[in-house]
mmCIF file of C-alpha atoms in Angstrom:
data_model
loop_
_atom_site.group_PDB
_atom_site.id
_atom_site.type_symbol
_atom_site.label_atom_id
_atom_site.label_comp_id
_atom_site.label_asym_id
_atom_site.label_seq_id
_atom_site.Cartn_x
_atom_site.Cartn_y
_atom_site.Cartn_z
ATOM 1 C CA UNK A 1 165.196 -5.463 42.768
ATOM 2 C CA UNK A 2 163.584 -3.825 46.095
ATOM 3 C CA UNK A 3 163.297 -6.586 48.684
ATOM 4 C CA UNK A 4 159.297 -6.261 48.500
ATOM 5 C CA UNK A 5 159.860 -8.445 45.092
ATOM 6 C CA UNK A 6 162.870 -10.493 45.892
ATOM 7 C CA UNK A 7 162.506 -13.935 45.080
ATOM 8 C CA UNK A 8 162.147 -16.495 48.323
ATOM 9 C CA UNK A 9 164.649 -18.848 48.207
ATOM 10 C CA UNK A 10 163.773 -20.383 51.724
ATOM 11 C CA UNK A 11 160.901 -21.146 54.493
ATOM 12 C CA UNK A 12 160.067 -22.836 56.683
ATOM 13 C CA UNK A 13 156.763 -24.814 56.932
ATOM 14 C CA UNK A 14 154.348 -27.279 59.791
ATOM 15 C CA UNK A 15 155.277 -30.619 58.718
ATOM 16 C CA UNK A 16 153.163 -31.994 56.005
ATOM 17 C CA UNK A 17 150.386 -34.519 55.893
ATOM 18 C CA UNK A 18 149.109 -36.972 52.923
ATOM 19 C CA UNK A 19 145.015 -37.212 53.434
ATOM 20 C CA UNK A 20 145.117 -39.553 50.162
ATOM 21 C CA UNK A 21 147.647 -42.289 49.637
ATOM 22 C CA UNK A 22 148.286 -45.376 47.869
ATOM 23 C CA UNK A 23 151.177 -47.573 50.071
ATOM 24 C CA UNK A 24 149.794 -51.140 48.176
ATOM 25 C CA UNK A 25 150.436 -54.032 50.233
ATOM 26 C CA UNK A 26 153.277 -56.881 50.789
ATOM 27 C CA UNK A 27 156.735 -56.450 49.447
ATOM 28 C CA UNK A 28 155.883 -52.743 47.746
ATOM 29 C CA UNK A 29 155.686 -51.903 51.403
ATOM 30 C CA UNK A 30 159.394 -52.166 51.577
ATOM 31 C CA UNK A 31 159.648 -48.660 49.117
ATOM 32 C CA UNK A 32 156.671 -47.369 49.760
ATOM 33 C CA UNK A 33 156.239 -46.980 53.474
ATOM 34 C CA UNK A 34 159.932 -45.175 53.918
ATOM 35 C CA UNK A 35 159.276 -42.530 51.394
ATOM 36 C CA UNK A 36 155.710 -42.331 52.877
ATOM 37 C CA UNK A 37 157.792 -41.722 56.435
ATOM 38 C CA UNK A 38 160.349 -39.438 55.411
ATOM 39 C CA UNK A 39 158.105 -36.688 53.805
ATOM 40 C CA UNK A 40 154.909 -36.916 55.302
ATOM 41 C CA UNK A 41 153.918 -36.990 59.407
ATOM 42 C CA UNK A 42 150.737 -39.187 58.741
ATOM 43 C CA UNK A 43 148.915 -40.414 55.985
ATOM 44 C CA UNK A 44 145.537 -41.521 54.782
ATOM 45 C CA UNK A 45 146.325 -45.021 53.352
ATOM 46 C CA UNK A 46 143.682 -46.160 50.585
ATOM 47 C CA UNK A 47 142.412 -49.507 51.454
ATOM 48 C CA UNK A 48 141.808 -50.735 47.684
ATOM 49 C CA UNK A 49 144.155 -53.610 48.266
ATOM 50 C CA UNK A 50 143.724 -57.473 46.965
ATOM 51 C CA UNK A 51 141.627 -58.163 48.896
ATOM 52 C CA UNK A 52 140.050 -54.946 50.293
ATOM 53 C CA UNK A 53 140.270 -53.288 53.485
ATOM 54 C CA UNK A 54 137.031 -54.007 54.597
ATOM 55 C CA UNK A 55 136.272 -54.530 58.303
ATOM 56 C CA UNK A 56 137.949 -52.544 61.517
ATOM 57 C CA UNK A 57 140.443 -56.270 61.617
ATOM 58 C CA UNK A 58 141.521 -55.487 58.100
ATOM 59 C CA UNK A 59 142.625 -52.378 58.875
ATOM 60 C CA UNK A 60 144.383 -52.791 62.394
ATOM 61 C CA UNK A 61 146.146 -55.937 60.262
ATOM 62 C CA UNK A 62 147.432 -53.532 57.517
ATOM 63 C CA UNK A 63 148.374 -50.591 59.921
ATOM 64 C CA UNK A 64 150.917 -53.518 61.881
ATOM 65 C CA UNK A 65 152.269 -53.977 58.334
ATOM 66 C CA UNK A 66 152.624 -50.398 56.982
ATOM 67 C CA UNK A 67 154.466 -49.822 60.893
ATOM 68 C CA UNK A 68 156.690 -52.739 60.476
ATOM 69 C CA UNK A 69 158.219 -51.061 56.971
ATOM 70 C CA UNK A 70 158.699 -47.837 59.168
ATOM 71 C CA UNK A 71 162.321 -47.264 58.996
ATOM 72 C CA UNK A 72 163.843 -46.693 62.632
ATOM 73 C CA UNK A 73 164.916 -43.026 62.493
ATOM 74 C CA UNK A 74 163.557 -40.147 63.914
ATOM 75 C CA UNK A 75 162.129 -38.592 61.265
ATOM 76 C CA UNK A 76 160.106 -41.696 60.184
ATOM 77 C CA UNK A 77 159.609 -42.842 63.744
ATOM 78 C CA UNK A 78 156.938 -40.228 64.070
ATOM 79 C CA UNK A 79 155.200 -41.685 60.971
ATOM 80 C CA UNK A 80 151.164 -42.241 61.839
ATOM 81 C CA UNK A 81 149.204 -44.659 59.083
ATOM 82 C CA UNK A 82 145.513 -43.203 59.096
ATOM 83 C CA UNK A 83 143.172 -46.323 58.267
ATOM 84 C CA UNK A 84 140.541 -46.511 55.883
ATOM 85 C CA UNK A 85 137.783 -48.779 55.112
ATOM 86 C CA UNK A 86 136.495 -50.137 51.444
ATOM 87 C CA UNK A 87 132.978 -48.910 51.060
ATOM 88 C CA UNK A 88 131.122 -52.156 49.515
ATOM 89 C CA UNK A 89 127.247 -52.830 49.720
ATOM 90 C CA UNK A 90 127.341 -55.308 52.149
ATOM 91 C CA UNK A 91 128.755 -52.882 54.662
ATOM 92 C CA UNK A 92 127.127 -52.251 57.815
ATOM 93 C CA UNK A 93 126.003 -49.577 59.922
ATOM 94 C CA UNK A 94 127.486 -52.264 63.026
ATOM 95 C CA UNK A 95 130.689 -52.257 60.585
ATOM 96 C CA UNK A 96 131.203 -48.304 60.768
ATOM 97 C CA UNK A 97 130.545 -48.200 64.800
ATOM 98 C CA UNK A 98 133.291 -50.705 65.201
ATOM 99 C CA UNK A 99 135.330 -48.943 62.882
ATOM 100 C CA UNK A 100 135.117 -45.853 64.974
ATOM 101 C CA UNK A 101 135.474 -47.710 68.339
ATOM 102 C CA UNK A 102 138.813 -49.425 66.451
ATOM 103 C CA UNK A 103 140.410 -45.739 66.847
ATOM 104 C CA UNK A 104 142.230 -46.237 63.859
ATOM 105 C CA UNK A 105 139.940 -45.904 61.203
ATOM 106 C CA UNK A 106 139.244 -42.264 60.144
ATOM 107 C CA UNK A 107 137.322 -42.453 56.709
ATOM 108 C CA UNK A 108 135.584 -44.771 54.577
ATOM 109 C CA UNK A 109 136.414 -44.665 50.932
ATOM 110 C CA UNK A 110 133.757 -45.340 48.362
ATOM 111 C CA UNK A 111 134.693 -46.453 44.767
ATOM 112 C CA UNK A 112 132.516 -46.441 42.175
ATOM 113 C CA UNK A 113 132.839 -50.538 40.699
ATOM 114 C CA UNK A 114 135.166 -49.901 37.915
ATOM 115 C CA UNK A 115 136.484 -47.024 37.847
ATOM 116 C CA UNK A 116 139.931 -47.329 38.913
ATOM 117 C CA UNK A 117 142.848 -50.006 40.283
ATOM 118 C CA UNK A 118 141.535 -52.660 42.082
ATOM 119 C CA UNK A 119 137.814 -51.411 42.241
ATOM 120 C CA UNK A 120 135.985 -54.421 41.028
ATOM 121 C CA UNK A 121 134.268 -54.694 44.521
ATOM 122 C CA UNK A 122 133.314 -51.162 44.632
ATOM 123 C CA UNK A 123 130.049 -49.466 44.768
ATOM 124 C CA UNK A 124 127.344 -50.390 41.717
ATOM 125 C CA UNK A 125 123.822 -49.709 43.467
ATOM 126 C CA UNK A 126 124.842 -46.134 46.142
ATOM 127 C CA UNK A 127 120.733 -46.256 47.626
ATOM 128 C CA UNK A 128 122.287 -50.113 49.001
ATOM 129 C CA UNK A 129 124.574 -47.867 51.231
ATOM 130 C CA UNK A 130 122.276 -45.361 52.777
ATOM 131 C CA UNK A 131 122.511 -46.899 56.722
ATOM 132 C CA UNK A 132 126.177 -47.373 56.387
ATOM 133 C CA UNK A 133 125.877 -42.840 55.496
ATOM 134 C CA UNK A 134 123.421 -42.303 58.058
ATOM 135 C CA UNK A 135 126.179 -43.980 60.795
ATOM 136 C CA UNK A 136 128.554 -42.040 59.162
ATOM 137 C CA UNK A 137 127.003 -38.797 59.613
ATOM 138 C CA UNK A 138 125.799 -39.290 63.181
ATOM 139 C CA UNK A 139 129.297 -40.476 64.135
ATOM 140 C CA UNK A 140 131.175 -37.939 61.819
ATOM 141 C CA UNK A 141 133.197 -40.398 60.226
ATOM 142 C CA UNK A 142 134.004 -39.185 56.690
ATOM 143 C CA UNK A 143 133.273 -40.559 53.608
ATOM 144 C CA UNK A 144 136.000 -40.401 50.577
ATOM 145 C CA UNK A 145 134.982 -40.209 47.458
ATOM 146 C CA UNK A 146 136.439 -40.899 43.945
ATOM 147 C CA UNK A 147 134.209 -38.736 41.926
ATOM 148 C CA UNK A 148 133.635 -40.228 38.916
ATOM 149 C CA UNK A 149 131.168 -42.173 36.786
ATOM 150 C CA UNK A 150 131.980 -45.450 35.150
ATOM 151 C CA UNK A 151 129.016 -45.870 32.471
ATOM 152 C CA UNK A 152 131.011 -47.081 29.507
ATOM 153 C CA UNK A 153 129.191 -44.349 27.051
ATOM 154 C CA UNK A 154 130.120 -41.299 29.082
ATOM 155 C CA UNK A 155 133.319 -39.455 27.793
ATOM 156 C CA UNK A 156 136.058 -39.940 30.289
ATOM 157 C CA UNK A 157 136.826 -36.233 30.260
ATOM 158 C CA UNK A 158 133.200 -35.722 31.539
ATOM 159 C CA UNK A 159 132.884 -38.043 34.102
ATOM 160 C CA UNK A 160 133.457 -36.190 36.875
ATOM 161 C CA UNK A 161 131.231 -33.668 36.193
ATOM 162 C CA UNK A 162 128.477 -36.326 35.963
ATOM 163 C CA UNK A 163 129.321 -37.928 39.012
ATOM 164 C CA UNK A 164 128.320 -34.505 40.687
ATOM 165 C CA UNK A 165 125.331 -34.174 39.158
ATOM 166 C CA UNK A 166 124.055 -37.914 39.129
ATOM 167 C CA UNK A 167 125.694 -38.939 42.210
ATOM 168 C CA UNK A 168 127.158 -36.224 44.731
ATOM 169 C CA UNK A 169 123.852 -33.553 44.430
ATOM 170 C CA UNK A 170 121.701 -36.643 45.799
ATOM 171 C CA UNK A 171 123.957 -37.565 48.239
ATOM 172 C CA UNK A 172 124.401 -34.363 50.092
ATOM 173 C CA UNK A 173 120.779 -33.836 49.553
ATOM 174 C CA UNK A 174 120.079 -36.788 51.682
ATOM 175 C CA UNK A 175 122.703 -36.796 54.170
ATOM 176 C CA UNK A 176 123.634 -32.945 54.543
ATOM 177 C CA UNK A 177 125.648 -33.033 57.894
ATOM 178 C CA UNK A 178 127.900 -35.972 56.315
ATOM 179 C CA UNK A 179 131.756 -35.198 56.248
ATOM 180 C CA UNK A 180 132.712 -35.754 52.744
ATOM 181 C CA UNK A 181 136.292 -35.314 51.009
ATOM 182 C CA UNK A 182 135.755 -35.139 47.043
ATOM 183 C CA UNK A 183 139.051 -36.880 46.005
ATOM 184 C CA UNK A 184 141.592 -35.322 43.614
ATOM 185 C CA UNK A 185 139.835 -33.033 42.112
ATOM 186 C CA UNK A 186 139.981 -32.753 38.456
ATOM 187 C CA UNK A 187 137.774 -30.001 37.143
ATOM 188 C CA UNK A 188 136.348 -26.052 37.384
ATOM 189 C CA UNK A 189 133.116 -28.272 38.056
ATOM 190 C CA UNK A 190 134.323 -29.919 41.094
ATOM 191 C CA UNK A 191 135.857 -26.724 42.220
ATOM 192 C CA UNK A 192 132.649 -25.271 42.047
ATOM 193 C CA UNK A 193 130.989 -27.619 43.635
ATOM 194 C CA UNK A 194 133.028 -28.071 46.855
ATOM 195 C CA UNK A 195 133.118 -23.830 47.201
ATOM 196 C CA UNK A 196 129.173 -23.773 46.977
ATOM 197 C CA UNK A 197 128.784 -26.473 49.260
ATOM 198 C CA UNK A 198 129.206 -26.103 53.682
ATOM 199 C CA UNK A 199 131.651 -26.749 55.594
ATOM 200 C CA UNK A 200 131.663 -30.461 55.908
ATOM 201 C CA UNK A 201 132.400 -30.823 52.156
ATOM 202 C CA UNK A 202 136.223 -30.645 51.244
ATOM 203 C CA UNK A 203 138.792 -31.809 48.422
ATOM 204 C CA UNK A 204 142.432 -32.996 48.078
ATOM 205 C CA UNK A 205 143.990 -32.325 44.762
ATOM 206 C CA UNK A 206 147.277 -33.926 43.268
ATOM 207 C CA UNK A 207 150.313 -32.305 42.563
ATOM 208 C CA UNK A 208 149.720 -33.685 38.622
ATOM 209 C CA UNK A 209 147.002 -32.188 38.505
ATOM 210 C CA UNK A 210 148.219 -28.575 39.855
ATOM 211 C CA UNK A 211 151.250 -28.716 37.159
ATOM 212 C CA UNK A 212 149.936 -30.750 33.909
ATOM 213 C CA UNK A 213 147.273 -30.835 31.299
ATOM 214 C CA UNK A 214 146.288 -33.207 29.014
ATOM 215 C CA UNK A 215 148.684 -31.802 26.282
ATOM 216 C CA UNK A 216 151.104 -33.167 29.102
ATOM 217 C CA UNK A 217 149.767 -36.961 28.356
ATOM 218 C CA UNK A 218 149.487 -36.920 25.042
ATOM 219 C CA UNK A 219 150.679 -34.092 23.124
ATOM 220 C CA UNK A 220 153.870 -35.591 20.775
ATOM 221 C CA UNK A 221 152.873 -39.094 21.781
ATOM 222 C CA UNK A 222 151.534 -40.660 25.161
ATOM 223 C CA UNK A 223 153.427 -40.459 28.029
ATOM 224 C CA UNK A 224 152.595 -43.158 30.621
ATOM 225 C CA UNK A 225 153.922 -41.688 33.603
ATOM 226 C CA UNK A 226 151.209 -39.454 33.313
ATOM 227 C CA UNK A 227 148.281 -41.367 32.998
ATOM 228 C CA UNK A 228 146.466 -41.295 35.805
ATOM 229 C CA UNK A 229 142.791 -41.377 36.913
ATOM 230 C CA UNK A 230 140.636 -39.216 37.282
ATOM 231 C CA UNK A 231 142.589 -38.449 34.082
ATOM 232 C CA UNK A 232 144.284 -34.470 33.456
ATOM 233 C CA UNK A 233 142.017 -32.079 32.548
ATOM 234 C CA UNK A 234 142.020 -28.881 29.882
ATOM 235 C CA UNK A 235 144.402 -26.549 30.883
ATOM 236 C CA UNK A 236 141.285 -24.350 31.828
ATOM 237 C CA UNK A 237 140.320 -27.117 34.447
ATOM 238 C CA UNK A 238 144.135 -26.889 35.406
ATOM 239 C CA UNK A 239 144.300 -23.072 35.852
ATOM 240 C CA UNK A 240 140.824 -23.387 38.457
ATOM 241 C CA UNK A 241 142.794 -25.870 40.466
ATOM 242 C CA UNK A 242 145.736 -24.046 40.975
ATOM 243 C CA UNK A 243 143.766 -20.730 41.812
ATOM 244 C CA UNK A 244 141.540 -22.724 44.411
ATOM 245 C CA UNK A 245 144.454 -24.834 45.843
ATOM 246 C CA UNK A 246 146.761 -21.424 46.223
ATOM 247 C CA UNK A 247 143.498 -19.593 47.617
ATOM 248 C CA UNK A 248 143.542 -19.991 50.857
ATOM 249 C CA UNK A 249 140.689 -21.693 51.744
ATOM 250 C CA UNK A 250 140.130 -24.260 53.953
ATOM 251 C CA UNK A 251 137.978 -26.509 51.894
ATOM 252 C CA UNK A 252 141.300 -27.159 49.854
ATOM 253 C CA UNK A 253 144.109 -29.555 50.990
ATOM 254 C CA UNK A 254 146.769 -31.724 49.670
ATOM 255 C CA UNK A 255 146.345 -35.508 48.819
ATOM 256 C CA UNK A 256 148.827 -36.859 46.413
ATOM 257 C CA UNK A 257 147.128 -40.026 45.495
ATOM 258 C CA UNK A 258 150.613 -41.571 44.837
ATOM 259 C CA UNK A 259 150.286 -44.748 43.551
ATOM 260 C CA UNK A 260 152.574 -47.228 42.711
ATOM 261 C CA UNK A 261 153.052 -49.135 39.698
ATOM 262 C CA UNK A 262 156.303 -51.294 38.666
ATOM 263 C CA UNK A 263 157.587 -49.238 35.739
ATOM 264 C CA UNK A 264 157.087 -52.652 33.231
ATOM 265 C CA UNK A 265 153.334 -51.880 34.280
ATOM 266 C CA UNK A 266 153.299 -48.478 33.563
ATOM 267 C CA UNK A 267 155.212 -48.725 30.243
ATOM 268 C CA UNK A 268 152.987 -51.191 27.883
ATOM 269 C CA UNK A 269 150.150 -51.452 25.855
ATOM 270 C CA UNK A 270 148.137 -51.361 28.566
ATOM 271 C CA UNK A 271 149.910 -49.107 31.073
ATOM 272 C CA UNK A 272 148.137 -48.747 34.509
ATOM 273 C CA UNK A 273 147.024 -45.631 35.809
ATOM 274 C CA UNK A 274 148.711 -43.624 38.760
ATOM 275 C CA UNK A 275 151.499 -41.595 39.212
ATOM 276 C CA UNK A 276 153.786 -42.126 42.179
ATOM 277 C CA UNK A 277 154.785 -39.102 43.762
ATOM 278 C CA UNK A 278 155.334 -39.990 47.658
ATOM 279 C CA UNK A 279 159.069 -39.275 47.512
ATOM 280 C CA UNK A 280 158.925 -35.821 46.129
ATOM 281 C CA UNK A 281 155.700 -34.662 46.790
ATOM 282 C CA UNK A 282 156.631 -31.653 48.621
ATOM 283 C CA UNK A 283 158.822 -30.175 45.931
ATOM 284 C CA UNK A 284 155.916 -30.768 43.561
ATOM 285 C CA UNK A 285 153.612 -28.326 45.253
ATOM 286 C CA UNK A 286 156.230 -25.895 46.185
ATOM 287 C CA UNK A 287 156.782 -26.007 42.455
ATOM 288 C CA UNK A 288 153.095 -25.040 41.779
ATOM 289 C CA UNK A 289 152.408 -22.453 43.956
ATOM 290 C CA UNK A 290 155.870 -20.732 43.096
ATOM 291 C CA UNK A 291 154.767 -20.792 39.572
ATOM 292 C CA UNK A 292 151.522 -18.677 40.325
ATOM 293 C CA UNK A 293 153.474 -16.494 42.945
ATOM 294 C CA UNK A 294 151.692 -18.013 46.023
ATOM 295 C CA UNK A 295 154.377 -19.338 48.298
ATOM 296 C CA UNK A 296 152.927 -18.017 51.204
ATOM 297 C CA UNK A 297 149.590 -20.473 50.880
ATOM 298 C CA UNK A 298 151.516 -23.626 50.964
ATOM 299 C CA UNK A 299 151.662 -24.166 54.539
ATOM 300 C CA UNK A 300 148.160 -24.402 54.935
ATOM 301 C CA UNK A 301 147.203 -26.491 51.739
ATOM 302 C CA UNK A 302 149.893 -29.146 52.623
ATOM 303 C CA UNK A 303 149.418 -29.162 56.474
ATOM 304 C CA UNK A 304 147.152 -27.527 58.392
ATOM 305 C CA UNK A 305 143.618 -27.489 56.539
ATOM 306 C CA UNK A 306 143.622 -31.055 56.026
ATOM 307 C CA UNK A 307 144.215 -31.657 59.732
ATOM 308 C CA UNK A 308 141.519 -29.119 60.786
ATOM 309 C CA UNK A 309 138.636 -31.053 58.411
ATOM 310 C CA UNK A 310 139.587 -34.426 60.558
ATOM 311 C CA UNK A 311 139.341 -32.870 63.737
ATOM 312 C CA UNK A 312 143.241 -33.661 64.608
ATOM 313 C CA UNK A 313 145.969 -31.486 65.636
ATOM 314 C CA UNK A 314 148.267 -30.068 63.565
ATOM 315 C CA UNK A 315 151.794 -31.586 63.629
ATOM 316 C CA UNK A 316 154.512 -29.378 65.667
ATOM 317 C CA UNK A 317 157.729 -30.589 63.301
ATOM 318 C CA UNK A 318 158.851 -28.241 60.568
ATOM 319 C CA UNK A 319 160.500 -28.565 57.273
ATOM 320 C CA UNK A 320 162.452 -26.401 55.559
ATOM 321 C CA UNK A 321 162.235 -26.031 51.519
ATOM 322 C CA UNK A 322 165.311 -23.675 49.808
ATOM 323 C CA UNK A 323 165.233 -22.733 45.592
ATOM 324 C CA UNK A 324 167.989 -25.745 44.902
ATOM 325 C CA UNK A 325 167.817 -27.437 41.487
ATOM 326 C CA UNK A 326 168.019 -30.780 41.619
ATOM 327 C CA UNK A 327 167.487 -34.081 39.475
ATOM 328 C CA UNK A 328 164.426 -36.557 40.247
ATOM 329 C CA UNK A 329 165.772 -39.719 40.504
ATOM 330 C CA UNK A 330 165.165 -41.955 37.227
ATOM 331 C CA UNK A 331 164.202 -44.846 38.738
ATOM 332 C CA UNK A 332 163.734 -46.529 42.707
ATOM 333 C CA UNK A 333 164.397 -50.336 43.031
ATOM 334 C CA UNK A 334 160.228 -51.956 43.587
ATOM 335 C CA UNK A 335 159.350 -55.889 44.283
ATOM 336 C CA UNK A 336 161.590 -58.273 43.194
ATOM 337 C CA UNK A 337 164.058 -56.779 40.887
ATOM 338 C CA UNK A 338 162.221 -54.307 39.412
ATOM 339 C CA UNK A 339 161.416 -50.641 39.076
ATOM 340 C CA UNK A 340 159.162 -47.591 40.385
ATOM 341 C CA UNK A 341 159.348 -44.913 38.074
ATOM 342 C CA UNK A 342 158.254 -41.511 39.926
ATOM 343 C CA UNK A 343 156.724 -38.866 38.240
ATOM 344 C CA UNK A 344 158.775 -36.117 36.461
ATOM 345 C CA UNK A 345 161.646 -38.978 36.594
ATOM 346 C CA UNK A 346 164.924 -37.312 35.309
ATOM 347 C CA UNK A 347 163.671 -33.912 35.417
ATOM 348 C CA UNK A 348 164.925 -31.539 37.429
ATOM 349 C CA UNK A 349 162.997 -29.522 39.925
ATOM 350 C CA UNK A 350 163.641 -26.090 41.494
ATOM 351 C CA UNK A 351 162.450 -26.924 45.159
ATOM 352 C CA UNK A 352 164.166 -29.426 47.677
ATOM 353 C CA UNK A 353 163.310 -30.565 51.494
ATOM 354 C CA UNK A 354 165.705 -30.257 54.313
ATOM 355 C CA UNK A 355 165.032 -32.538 57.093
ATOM 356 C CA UNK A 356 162.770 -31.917 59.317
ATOM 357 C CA UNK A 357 163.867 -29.675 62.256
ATOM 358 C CA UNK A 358 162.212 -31.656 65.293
ATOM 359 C CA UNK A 359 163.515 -29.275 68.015
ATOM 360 C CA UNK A 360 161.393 -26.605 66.506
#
């Protein structure tokens, strides 16, 4: 084998960010923050907690409890929570200036009511919302967006696509200059969509949804650890998102949307949806792009496009990945006694992190 075709089996990398997060809230803190800390150099924490995250207070009060799970190590040490506000329709244009004045809010998220955890007191009516956009866009505060409808008769394999054309056409129609992130990306449709639109219109996308297809979820019976929403896609939809996500392009950054759920949640009649990926994240993606030959891309997916779109610097740590096979944990201990499954629990995977090197 020439060494133009020899396999990599190491590089080095910018530290990684998460722009889309789920840390929850009280004692999940204790597992969540630390594996939060140790792979990622800031984070975009969702605000969808009980109860929201819904003034500039709420958010400097959760940001002094994500720091106070920060484990006291170097590596974590250097750990920055990005804040987020919980778009509802009594939110204010007054409520997004003294957001931005807080310094530690960066986004807004908007949920449609209903359409995943803890979204009850999400957005029903968007035209109730259009001064809390127009403050956004003048102040270039982003908004994040879970894409999807929640109307009970739409298919939930189409929803996203109907949340484009019902929802997102309108709202870049009216507000054209507004930042907006289109949030784990499930579809060719939303792929489209971000590439035809400027430059203030990005996406993250998950590392589930890079790897699996529905036939992942459900194919020999349904597997729980899976189930997440936006909920996988055809393996056409699947094979889009890897091509955009190993592209290149700016437009395209990482955002795991781990999310935590006690295994005894996950694994019943009624299992939640999420996949927690936080701890291993990393070796996910590596795992994608390797499969489609794209190793060289990763770098900018996982830490320097995301940082551009928010206007911040890129981190100066690096990380090191080397082609080690290794075993995902089954299980980590999670609230009182019980469980966090992660995703691909058991299983090995081909990628591992080094520490990061912070004299680089």
């Amino acid at each position: 084998m020439s060494a133009a075709t020899a396999p990599i089996n190491t590089f080095t990398i910018t530290a990684p960010d998460d722009w889309h997060i789920h840390l929850r809230d009280g004692q999940a803190l204790a597992t969540t923050v630390p594996h939060a800390a140790a792979n990622f150099r800031r984070a975009i924490c969702m605000p969808n907690l009980v109860p929201p995250v819904k003034t500039a207070a709420d958010a400097i009060a959760y940001r002094e409890r994500i720091l106070a799970q920060v484990p006291n190590d170097s590596i974590s040490q250097q750990f920055e929570p990005l804040m987020t506000l919980y778009l509802t329709e009594s939110l204010t244009a007054e409520d997004i200036e003294a957001a931005v004045d807080s310094g530690v809010v960066k986004a807004v998220k908007l949920y449609p009511a209903g359409a995943t955890t803890n979204s009850a007191d999400g957005v029903s009516h968007i035209n109730r919302c259009t001064d809390v956009f127009a403050k956004m866009e003048a102040l270039g505060l982003p908004l994040l967006v879970h894409g999807e409808v929640t109307h009970h008769h739409i298919d939930i394999f189409d929803r996203e696509k109907r949340f484009i054309d019902e929802v997102m056409v309108n709202l870049i129609d009216k507000f054209p200059k507004l930042k907006i992130v289109f949030e784990h990306i499930t579809t060719s449709d939303a792929a489209d969509f971000v590439l035809s639109q400027g430059k203030n219109v990005a996406a993250t996308i998950t590392p589930q949804h890079l790897l699996f297809n529905r036939n992942h979820l459900l194919v020999g019976g349904v597997k729980p650890h899976f189930y997440c929403l936006p909920i996988l896609k055809r393996q056409s939809h699947q094979k889009v998102l890897l091509d955009v996500a190993t592209s290149g392009n700016p437009k395209f950054f990482i955002g795991t949307d781990s999310a935590p759920h006690a295994t005894h949640t996950k694994e019943n009649a009624c299992g939640c949806a999420g996949c927690y990926s936080a701890s291993i994240a990393l070796p996910l993606y590596a795992q994608a792009f390797d499969s489609v030959g794209k190793l060289d891309k990763l770098e900018g997916f996982t830490s320097i496009h995301g940082a551009k779109f928010y206007g911040l610097p890129t981190n100066s740590d690096k990380v090191t990945l080397v082609r080690e096979a290794w075993q995902v944990p089954e299980h980590y201990p999670y609230l009182d006694g019980k469980n966090l499954t992660p995703l691909m629990a058991g299983q090995t995977l081909d990628w591992k992190v080094m520490p990061f090197d912070l004299a680089v």
